[in-house]
Coordinates of C-alpha atoms (C1' of nucleotides) in Angstrom, one line a residue:
Chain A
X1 CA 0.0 0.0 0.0
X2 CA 3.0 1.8 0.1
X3 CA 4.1 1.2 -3.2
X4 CA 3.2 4.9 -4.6
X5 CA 5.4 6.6 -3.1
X6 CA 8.3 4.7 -4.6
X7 CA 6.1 4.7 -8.2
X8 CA 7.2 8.2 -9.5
X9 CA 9.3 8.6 -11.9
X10 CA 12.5 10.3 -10.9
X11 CA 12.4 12.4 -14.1
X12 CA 9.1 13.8 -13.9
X13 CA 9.2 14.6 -10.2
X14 CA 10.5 18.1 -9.3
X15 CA 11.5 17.2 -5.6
X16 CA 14.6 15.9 -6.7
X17 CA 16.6 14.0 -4.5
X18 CA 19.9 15.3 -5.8
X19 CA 21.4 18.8 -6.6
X20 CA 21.7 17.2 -10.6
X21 CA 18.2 16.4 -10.1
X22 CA 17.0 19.9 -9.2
X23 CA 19.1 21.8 -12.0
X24 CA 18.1 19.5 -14.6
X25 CA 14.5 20.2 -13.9
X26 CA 15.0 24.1 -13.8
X27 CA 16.8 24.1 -16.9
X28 CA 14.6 21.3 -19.1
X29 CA 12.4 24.4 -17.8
X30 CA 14.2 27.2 -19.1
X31 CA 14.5 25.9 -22.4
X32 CA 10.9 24.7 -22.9
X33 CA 9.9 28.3 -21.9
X34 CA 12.5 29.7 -23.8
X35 CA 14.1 31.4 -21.0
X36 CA 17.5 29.9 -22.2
X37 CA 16.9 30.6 -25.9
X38 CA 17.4 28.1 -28.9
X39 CA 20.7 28.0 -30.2
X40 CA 22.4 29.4 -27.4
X41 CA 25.5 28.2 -25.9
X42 CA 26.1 27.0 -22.6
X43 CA 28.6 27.9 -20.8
X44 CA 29.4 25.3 -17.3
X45 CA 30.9 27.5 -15.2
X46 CA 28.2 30.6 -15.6
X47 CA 25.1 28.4 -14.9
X48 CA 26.7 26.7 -12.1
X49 CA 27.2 30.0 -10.7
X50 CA 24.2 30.5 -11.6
X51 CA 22.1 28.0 -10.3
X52 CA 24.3 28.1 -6.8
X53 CA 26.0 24.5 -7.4
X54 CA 29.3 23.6 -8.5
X55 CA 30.4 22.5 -12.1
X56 CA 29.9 18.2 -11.2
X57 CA 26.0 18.3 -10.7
X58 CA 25.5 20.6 -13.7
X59 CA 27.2 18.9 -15.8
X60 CA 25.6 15.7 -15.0
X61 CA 22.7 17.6 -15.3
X62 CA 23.4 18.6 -19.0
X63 CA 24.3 15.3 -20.3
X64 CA 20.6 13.7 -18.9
X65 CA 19.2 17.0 -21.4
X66 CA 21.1 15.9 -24.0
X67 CA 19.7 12.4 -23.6
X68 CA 16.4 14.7 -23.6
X69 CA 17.7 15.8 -26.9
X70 CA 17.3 19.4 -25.8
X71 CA 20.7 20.1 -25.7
X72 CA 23.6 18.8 -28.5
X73 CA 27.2 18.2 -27.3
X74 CA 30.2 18.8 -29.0
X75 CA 33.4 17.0 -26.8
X76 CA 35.7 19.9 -26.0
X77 CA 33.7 22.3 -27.5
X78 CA 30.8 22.7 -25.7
X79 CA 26.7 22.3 -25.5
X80 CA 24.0 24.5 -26.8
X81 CA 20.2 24.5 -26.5
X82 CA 19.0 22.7 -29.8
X83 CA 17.2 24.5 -32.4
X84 CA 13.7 23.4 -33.1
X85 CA 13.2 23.8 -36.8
X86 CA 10.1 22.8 -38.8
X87 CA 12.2 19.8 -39.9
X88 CA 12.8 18.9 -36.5
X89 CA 9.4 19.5 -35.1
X90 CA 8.3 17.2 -38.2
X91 CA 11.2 14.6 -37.3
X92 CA 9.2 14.7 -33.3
X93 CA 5.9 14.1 -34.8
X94 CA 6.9 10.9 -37.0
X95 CA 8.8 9.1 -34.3
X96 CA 5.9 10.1 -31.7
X97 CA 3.6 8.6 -34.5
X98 CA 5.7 5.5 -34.7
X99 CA 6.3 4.3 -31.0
X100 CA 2.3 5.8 -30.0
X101 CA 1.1 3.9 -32.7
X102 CA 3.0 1.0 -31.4
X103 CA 1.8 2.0 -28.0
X104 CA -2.0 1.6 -28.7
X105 CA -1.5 -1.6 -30.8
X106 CA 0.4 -3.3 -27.8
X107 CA -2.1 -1.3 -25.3
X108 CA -5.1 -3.2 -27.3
X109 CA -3.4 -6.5 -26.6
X110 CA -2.5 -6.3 -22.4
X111 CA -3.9 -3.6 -21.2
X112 CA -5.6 -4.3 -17.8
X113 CA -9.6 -3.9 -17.1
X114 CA -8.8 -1.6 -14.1
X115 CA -6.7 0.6 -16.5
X116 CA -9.6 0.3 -19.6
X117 CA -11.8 2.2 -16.6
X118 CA -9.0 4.5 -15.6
X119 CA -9.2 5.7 -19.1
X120 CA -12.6 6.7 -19.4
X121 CA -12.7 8.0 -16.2
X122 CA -9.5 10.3 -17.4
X123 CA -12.0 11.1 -20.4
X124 CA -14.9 11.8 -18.5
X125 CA -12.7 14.4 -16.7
X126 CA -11.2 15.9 -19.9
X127 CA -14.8 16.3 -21.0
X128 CA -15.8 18.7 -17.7
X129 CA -12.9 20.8 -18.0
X130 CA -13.6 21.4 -21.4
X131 CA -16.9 22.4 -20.3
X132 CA -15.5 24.2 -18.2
X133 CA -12.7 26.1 -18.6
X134 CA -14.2 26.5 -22.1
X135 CA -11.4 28.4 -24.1
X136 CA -8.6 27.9 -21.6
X137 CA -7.1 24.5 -22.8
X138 CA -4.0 24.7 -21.1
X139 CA -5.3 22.1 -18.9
X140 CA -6.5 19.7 -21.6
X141 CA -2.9 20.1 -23.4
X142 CA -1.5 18.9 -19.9
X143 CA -4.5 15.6 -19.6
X144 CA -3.4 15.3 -23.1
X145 CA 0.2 14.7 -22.2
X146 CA -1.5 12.1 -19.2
X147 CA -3.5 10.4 -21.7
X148 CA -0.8 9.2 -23.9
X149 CA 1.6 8.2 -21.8
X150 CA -1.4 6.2 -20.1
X151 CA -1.9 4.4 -23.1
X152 CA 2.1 3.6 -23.2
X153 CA 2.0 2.6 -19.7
X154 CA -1.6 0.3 -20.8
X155 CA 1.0 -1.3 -23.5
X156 CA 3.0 -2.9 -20.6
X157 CA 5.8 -2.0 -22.3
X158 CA 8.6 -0.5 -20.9
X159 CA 10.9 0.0 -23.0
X160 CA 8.3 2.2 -24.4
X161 CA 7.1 4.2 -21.7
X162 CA 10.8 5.3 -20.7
X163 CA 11.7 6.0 -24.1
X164 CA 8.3 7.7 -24.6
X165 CA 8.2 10.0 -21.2
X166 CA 12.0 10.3 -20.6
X167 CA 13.2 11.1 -23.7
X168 CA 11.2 11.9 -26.1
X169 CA 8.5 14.0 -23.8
X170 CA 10.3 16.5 -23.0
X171 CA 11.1 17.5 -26.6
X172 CA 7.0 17.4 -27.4
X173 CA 6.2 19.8 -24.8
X174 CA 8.3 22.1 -26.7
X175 CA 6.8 21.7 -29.7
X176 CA 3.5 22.5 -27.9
X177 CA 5.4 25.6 -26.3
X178 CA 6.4 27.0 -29.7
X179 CA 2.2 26.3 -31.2
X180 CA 0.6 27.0 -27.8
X181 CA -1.1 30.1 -29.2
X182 CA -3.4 27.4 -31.6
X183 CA -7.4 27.9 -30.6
X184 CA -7.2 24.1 -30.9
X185 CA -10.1 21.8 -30.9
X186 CA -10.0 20.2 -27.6
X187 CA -13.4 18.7 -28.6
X188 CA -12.2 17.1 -31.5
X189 CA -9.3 15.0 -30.2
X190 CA -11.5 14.2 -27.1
X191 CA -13.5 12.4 -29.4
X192 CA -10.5 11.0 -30.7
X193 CA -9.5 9.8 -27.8
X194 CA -12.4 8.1 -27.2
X195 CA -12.2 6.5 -30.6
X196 CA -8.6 4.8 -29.6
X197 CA -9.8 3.8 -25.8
X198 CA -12.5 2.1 -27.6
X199 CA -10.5 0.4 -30.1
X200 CA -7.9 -0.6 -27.1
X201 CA -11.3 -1.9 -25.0
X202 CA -12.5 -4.3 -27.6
X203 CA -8.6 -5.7 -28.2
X204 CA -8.5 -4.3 -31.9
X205 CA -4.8 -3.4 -32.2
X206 CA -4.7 -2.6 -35.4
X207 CA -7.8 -0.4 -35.6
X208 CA -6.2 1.2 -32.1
X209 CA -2.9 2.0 -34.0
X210 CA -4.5 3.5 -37.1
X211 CA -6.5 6.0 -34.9
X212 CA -3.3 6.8 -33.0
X213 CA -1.7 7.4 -35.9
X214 CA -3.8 9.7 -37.3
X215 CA -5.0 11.5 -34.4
X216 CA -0.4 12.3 -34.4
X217 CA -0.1 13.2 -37.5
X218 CA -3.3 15.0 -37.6
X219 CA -2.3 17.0 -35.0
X220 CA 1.0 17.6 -36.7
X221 CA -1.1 19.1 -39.9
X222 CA -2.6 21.8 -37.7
X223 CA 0.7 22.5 -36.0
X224 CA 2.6 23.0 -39.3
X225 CA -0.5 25.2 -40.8
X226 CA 0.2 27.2 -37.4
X227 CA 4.0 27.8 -38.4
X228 CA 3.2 28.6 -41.7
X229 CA 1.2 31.5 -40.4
X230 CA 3.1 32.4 -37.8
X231 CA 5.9 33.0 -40.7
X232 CA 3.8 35.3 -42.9
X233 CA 3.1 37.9 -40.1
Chain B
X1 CA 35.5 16.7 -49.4
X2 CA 36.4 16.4 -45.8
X3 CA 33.2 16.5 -44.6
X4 CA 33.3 12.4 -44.1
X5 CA 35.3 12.7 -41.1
X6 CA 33.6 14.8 -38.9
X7 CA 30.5 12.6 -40.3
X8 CA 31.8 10.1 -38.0
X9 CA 28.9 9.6 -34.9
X10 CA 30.7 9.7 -31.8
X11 CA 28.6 7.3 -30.2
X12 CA 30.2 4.6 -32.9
X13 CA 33.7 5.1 -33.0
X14 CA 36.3 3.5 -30.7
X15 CA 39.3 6.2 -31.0
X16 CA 37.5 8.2 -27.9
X17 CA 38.6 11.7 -27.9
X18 CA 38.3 12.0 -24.2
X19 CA 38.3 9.5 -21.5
X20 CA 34.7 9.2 -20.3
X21 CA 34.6 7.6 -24.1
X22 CA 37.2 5.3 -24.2
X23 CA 35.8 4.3 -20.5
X24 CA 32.4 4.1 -21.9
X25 CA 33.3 1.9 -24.7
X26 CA 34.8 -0.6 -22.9
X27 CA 32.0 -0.8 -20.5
X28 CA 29.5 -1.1 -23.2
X29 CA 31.2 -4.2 -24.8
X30 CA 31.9 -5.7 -21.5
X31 CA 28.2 -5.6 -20.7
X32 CA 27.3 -6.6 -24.2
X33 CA 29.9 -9.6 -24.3
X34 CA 29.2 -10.8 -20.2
X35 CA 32.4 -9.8 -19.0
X36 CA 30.2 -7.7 -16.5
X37 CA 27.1 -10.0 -16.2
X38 CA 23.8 -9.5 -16.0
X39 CA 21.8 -7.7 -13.1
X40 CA 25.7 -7.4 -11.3
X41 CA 26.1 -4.1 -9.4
X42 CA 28.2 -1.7 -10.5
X43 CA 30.9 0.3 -7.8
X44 CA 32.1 3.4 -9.1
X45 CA 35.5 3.3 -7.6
X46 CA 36.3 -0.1 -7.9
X47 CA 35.7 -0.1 -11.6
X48 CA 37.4 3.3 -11.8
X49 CA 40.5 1.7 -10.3
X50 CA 40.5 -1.4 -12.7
X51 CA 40.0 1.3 -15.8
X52 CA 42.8 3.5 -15.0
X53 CA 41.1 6.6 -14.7
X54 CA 39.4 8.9 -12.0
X55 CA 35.7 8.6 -11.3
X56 CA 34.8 11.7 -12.9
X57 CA 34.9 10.3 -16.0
X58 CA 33.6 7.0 -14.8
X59 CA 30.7 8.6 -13.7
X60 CA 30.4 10.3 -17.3
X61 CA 30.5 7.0 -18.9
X62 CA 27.8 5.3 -16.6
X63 CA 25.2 7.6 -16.9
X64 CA 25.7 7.6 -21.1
X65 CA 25.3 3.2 -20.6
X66 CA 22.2 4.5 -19.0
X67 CA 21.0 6.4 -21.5
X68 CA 21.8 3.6 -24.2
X69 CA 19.6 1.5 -21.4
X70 CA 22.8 -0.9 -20.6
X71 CA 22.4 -0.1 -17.1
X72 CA 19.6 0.9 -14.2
X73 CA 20.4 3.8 -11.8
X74 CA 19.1 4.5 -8.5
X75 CA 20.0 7.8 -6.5
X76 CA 22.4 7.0 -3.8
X77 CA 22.0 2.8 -4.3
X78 CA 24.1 2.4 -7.1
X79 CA 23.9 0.9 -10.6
X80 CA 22.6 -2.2 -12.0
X81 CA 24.1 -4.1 -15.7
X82 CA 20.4 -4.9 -16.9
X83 CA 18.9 -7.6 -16.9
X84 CA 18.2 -9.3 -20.8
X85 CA 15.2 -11.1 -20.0
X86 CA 12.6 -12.4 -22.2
X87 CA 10.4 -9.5 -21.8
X88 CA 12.7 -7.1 -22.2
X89 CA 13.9 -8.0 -25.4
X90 CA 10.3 -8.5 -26.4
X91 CA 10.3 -5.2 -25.5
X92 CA 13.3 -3.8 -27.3
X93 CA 11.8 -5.8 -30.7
X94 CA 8.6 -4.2 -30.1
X95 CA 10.5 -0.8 -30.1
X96 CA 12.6 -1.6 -33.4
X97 CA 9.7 -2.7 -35.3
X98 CA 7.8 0.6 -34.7
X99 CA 11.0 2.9 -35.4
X100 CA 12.3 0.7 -38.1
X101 CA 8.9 0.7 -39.9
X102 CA 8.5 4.4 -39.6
X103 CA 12.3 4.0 -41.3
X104 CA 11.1 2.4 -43.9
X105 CA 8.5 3.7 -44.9
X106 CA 9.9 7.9 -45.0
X107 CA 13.1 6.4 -46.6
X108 CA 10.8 5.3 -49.8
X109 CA 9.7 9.1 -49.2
X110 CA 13.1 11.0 -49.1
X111 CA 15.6 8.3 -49.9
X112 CA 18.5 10.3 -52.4
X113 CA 19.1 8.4 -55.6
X114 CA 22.5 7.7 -54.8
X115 CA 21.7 6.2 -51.4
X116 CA 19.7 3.8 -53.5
X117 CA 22.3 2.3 -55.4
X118 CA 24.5 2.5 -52.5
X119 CA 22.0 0.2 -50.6
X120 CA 21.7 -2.3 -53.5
X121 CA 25.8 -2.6 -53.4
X122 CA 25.7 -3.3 -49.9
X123 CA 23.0 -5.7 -50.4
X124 CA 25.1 -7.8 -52.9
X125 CA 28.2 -7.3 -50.6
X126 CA 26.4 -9.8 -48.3
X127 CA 25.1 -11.8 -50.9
X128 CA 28.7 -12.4 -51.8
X129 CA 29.6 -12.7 -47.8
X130 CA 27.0 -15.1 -47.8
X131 CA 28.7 -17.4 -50.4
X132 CA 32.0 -17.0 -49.3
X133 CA 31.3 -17.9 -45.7
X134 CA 28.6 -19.9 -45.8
X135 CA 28.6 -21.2 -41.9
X136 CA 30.1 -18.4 -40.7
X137 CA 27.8 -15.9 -40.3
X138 CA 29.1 -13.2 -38.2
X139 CA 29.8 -10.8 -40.8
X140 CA 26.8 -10.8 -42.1
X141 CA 24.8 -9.7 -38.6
X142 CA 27.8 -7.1 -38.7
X143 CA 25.8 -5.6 -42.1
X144 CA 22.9 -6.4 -41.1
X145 CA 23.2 -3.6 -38.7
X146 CA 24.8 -1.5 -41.0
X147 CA 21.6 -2.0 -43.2
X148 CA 19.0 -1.3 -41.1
X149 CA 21.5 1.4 -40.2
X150 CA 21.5 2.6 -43.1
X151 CA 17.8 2.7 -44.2
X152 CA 17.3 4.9 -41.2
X153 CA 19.9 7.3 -42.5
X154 CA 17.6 7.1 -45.5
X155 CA 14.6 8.4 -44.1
X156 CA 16.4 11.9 -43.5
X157 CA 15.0 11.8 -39.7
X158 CA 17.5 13.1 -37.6
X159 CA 16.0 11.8 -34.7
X160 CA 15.2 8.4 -35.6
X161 CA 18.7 7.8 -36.6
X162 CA 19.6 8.8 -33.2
X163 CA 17.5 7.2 -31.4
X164 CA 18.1 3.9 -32.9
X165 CA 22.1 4.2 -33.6
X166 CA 22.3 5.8 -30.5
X167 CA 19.9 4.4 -27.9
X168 CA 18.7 1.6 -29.0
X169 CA 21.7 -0.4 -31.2
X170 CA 23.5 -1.4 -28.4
X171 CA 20.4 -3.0 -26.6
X172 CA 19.5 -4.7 -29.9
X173 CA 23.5 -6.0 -30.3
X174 CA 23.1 -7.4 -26.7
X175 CA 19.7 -9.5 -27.5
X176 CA 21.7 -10.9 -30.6
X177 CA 24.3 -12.1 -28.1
X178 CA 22.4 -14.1 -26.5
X179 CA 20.8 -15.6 -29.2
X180 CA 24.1 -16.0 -31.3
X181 CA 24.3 -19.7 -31.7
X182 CA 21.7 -19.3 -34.3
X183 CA 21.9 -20.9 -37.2
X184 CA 20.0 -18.2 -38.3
X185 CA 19.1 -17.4 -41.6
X186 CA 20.9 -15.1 -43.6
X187 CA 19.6 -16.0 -46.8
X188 CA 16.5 -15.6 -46.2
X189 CA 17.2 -12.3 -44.5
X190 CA 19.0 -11.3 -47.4
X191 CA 15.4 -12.0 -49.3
X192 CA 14.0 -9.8 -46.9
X193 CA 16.1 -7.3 -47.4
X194 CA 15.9 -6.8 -51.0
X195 CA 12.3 -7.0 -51.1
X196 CA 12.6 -3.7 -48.4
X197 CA 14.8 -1.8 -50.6
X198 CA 12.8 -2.9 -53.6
X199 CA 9.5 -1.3 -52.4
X200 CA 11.7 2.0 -51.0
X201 CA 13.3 2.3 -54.4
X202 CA 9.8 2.2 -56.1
X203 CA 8.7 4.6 -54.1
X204 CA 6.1 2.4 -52.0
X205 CA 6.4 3.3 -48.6
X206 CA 3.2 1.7 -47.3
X207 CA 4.4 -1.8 -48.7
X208 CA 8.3 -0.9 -47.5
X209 CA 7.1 -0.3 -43.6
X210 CA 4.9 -3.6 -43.6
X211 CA 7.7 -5.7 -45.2
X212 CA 9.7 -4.5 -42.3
X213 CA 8.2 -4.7 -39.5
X214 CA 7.4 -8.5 -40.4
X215 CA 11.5 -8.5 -41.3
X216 CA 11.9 -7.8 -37.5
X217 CA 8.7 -9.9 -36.0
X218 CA 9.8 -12.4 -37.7
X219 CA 13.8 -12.4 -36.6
X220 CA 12.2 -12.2 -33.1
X221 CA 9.6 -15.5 -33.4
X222 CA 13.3 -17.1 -34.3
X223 CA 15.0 -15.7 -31.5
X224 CA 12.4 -16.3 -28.6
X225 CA 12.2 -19.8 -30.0
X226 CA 15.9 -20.5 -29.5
X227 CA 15.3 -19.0 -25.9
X228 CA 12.6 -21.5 -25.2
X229 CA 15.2 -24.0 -26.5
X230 CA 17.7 -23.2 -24.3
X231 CA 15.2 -23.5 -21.3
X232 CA 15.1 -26.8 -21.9
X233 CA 18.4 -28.1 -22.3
Chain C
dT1 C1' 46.9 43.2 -48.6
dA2 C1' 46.1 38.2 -48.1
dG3 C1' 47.3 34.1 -46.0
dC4 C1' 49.3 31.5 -42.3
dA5 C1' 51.7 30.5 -37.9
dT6 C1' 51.6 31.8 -33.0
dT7 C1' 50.0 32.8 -28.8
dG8 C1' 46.8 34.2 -25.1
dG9 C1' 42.4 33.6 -23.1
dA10 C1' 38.5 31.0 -22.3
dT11 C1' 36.3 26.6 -21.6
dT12 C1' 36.0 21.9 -21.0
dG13 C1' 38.1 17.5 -19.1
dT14 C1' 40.2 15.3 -15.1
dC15 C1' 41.5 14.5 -10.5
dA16 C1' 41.5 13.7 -5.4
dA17 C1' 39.5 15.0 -1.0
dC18 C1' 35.2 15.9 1.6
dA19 C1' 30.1 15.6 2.8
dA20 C1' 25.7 13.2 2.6
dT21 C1' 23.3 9.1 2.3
dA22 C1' 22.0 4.2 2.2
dT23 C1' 23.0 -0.7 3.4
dG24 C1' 23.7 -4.3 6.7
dA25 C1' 25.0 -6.0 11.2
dA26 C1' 24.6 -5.9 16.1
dG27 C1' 22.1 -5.2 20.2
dC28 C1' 17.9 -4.6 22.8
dA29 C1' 13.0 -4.7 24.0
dG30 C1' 8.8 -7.3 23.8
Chain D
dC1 C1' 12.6 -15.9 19.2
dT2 C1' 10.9 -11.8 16.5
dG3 C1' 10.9 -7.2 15.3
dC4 C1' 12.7 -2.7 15.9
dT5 C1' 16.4 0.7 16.8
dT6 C1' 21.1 2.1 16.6
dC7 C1' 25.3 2.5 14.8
dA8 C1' 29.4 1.5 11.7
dT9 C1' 30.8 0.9 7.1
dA10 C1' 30.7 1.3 2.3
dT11 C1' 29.2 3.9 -1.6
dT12 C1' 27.5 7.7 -3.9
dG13 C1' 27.0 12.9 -4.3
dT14 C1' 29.6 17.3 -4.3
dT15 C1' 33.3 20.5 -4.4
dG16 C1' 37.3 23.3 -5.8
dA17 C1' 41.8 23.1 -8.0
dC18 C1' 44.6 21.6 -11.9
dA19 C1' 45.5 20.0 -16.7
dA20 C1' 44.4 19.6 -21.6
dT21 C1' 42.1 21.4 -25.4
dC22 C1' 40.0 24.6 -28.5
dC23 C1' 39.0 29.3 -30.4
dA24 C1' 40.0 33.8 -31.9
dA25 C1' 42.9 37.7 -32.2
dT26 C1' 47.4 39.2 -33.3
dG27 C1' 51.4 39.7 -35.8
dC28 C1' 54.5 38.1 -39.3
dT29 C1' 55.8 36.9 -44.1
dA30 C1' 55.3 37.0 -49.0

DNA sequence: TAGCATTGGATTGTCAACAATATGAAGCAG
DNA sequence: CTGCTTCATATTGTTGACAATCCAATGCTA
C-alpha cells in the first residue's frame, strides 16, 4: 500500500533528491519556456554559478538534457540549447507517430480492465474541463500529455514508456510551447480519444494503431498550418 | 570533401577523444559480451581503479550506458548491468519494429538516388559474404546492422537515426548475443532485405514499412524460439 | 593586402578529497 | 525468538583546484 510513493518517476518529479536532479528540472524548464533561448550556448561555469552548485551536478545535469535531446554536445567544445526547426518538429511528430502507434496496438493486446476504466474515467474528466474552462485548454494540453503516456504505460511495455516520457517527452512539450497560441479543438481530439480507448477496449490493435496514428499526424497538420502563419506575419 | 570525417557519430567510433569515451566503450562491450554479467552491481571506484582513470569520468560513462539502457540507476543505491530477459527483449523488438517501420516507410519518401544504389551494393556485398562464408555468419549480422543502419539514415530523420544508432543499437547488439548460436538465416534475410529496398526504391512506402516490421517480428519469433530452446536443455 | 603561424584567453576534461546518504550487522525490547 | 532501533561501514554525491584542449585575435611573411 505503500508502493506509490516509490512509483514516481524520478524524471518527472521536481523534488529531486539530488542537486543534478533539481538543475536538470530548472533548466529542461528554461529551455521549454524559452528562457534559455534556442541555439544558445552554454557555458558550465556561468550556470553553475548560476544555479548556486558547483560545475559536477550541472554537468551531469546537462548530459541527462542531452539524452532529452534538448541540448547537442560537442566534446571539447561545448553544448547549446537545440534549435527546433520545422524539420525537427516534423522529425518529433513521426517518431511520436511511430512508437504511439506501437503504444495503442500493444495497449489493445495487455492492457488491464482496471486501467480500460482509468481511461474513461480520465476522459470523462477531460470532458468537464472542457466544459468548463471553455477556451482555456492549457489544462487539456497537460491531460493530453497524461492520456498518452497512459496508453504507453496500458502497452505494458517498458521500454516504451521510458523511451516515450523520458526522452522523447520532454522534446513534445516544446513543440507544444512554440504552437501553444493554436485555438485548438480540444473537442475534437477528445472524441478522438475516445475512438482509440474504444479500439484498445474491444482488443483491436490494429484499428487502435490507425487511430493513434492519425490523431499524431493530424495534430501535426494543424501545427505546421500554425507555423506557416506564424511566418507570414 | 572532408566533410566524411567529422560525419563520423561519436557514439560509434572507438578512438575516444576524451576519457569518459574510451571508458564508456569498454563498458558497453563488457556488458554486451558478459564480461560484466547480467543484473551485477556496478561500484564506481572499484571499476574506476581497474580502468585506469578517475571517477569523474567513470561517472560520465555510466550515466551515457544509461542512457543507451545498458544499465539501471538509483540515486544514492548504485547501478545495475540490466537484466536481458525475455520480456525485455520482447520489449526492445517491439521498439525496433515501430521505429524501423516508420524508417522504412519515410526512406521510400526521401531516400536520395544515390543512397539507393549504394543500398543495393551493400546488399550484394552480403550476398557475396553469404557465399564466401557460408557457416560463418558473423559478418553478415555485422551488415545487417549496417543496413538497417543505413535505411534509417535514408529516411532523412535526424531523430530516428539517433534514437536507434544511438539508444537503441547497443540493446539490440546485446539480444543478438544471446541468441548468437543461431543458425540463423541469412539468406532468407537477405530476401527480406531486397524486397525492403525494392519497395523503398519504387517509391512504395506503405508496402516498405509492412515488409519491415514483419523482417523484425519475424527475426524475433526465431529468436524467442531458441530462448525457449535453451530453457530446456 | 592576403594568408598563415603563434600565442593568449576562455572553456572543457580530469582529479583527489570531503560531505551526505543508504545498506547491513549488532544489540535490545517485547 | 521476533521485530525494531542504533550504529558502523561502504558507496554515492559534491566540491574546488589543476591539466588539456580549443577558439580567436594578433602579428609576421610573401
Amino acid at each position: 500500500m505503500e508502493q506509490a510513493k516509490r512509483q514516481t518517476i524520478s524524471t518527472l518529479d521536481a523534488g529531486s533528491r539530488t542537486l543534478a536532479d533539481r538543475v536538470c528540472h530548472q533548466l529542461k524548464d528554461d529551455i521549454i519556456t524559452g528562457r534559455l533561448s534556442q541555439g544558445s550556448k552554454i557555458v558550465e561555469e556561468d550556470l553553475a554559478r548560476e544555479h548556486g552548485v558547483s560545475r559536477g551536478p550541472l554537468r551531469e545535469a546537462i548530459r541527462r538534457l542531452e539524452a532529452m535531446h534538448l541540448v547537442q554536445r560537442i566534446p571539447h567544445a561545448g553544448a547549446r540549447v537545440v534549435t527546433l526547426s520545422e524539420k525537427m518538429m516534423s522529425d518529433v511528430y513521426s517518431v511520436r507517430e511511430a512508437l504511439e502507434g506501437m503504444s495503442a496496438r500493444l495497449a489493445a493486446e495487455f492492457i488491464k480492465p482496471k486501467e480500460v476504466d482509468e481511461l474513461w474515467l480520465l476522459l470523462e474528466q477531460h470532458e468537464k474541463n472542457i466544459d468548463e474552462t471553455e477556451g482555456t485548454v492549457y489544462f487539456q494540453r497537460e491531460g493530453d500529455v497524461d492520456f498518452h503516456i497512459r496508453i504507453a504505460q496500458a502497452s505494458q511495455n517498458q521500454l516504451l514508456v521510458k523511451s516515450l516520457s523520458s526522452e522523447l517527452y520532454q522534446l513534445i512539450r516544446m513543440c507544444r510551447y512554440r504552437t501553444a497560441k493554436a485555438p485548438s479543438r480540444p473537442t475534437k481530439a477528445l472524441g478522438e480519444h475516445r475512438q482509440i480507448v474504444d479500439a484498445i477496449s474491444r482488443r483491436d490493435g490494429e484499428l487502435a494503431e490507425i487511430l493513434m496514428r492519425r490523431h499524431i499526424s493530424g495534430a501535426w497538420q494543424i501545427a505546421r498550418e500554425l507555423l506557416l502563419k506564424d511566418h507570414h506575419d
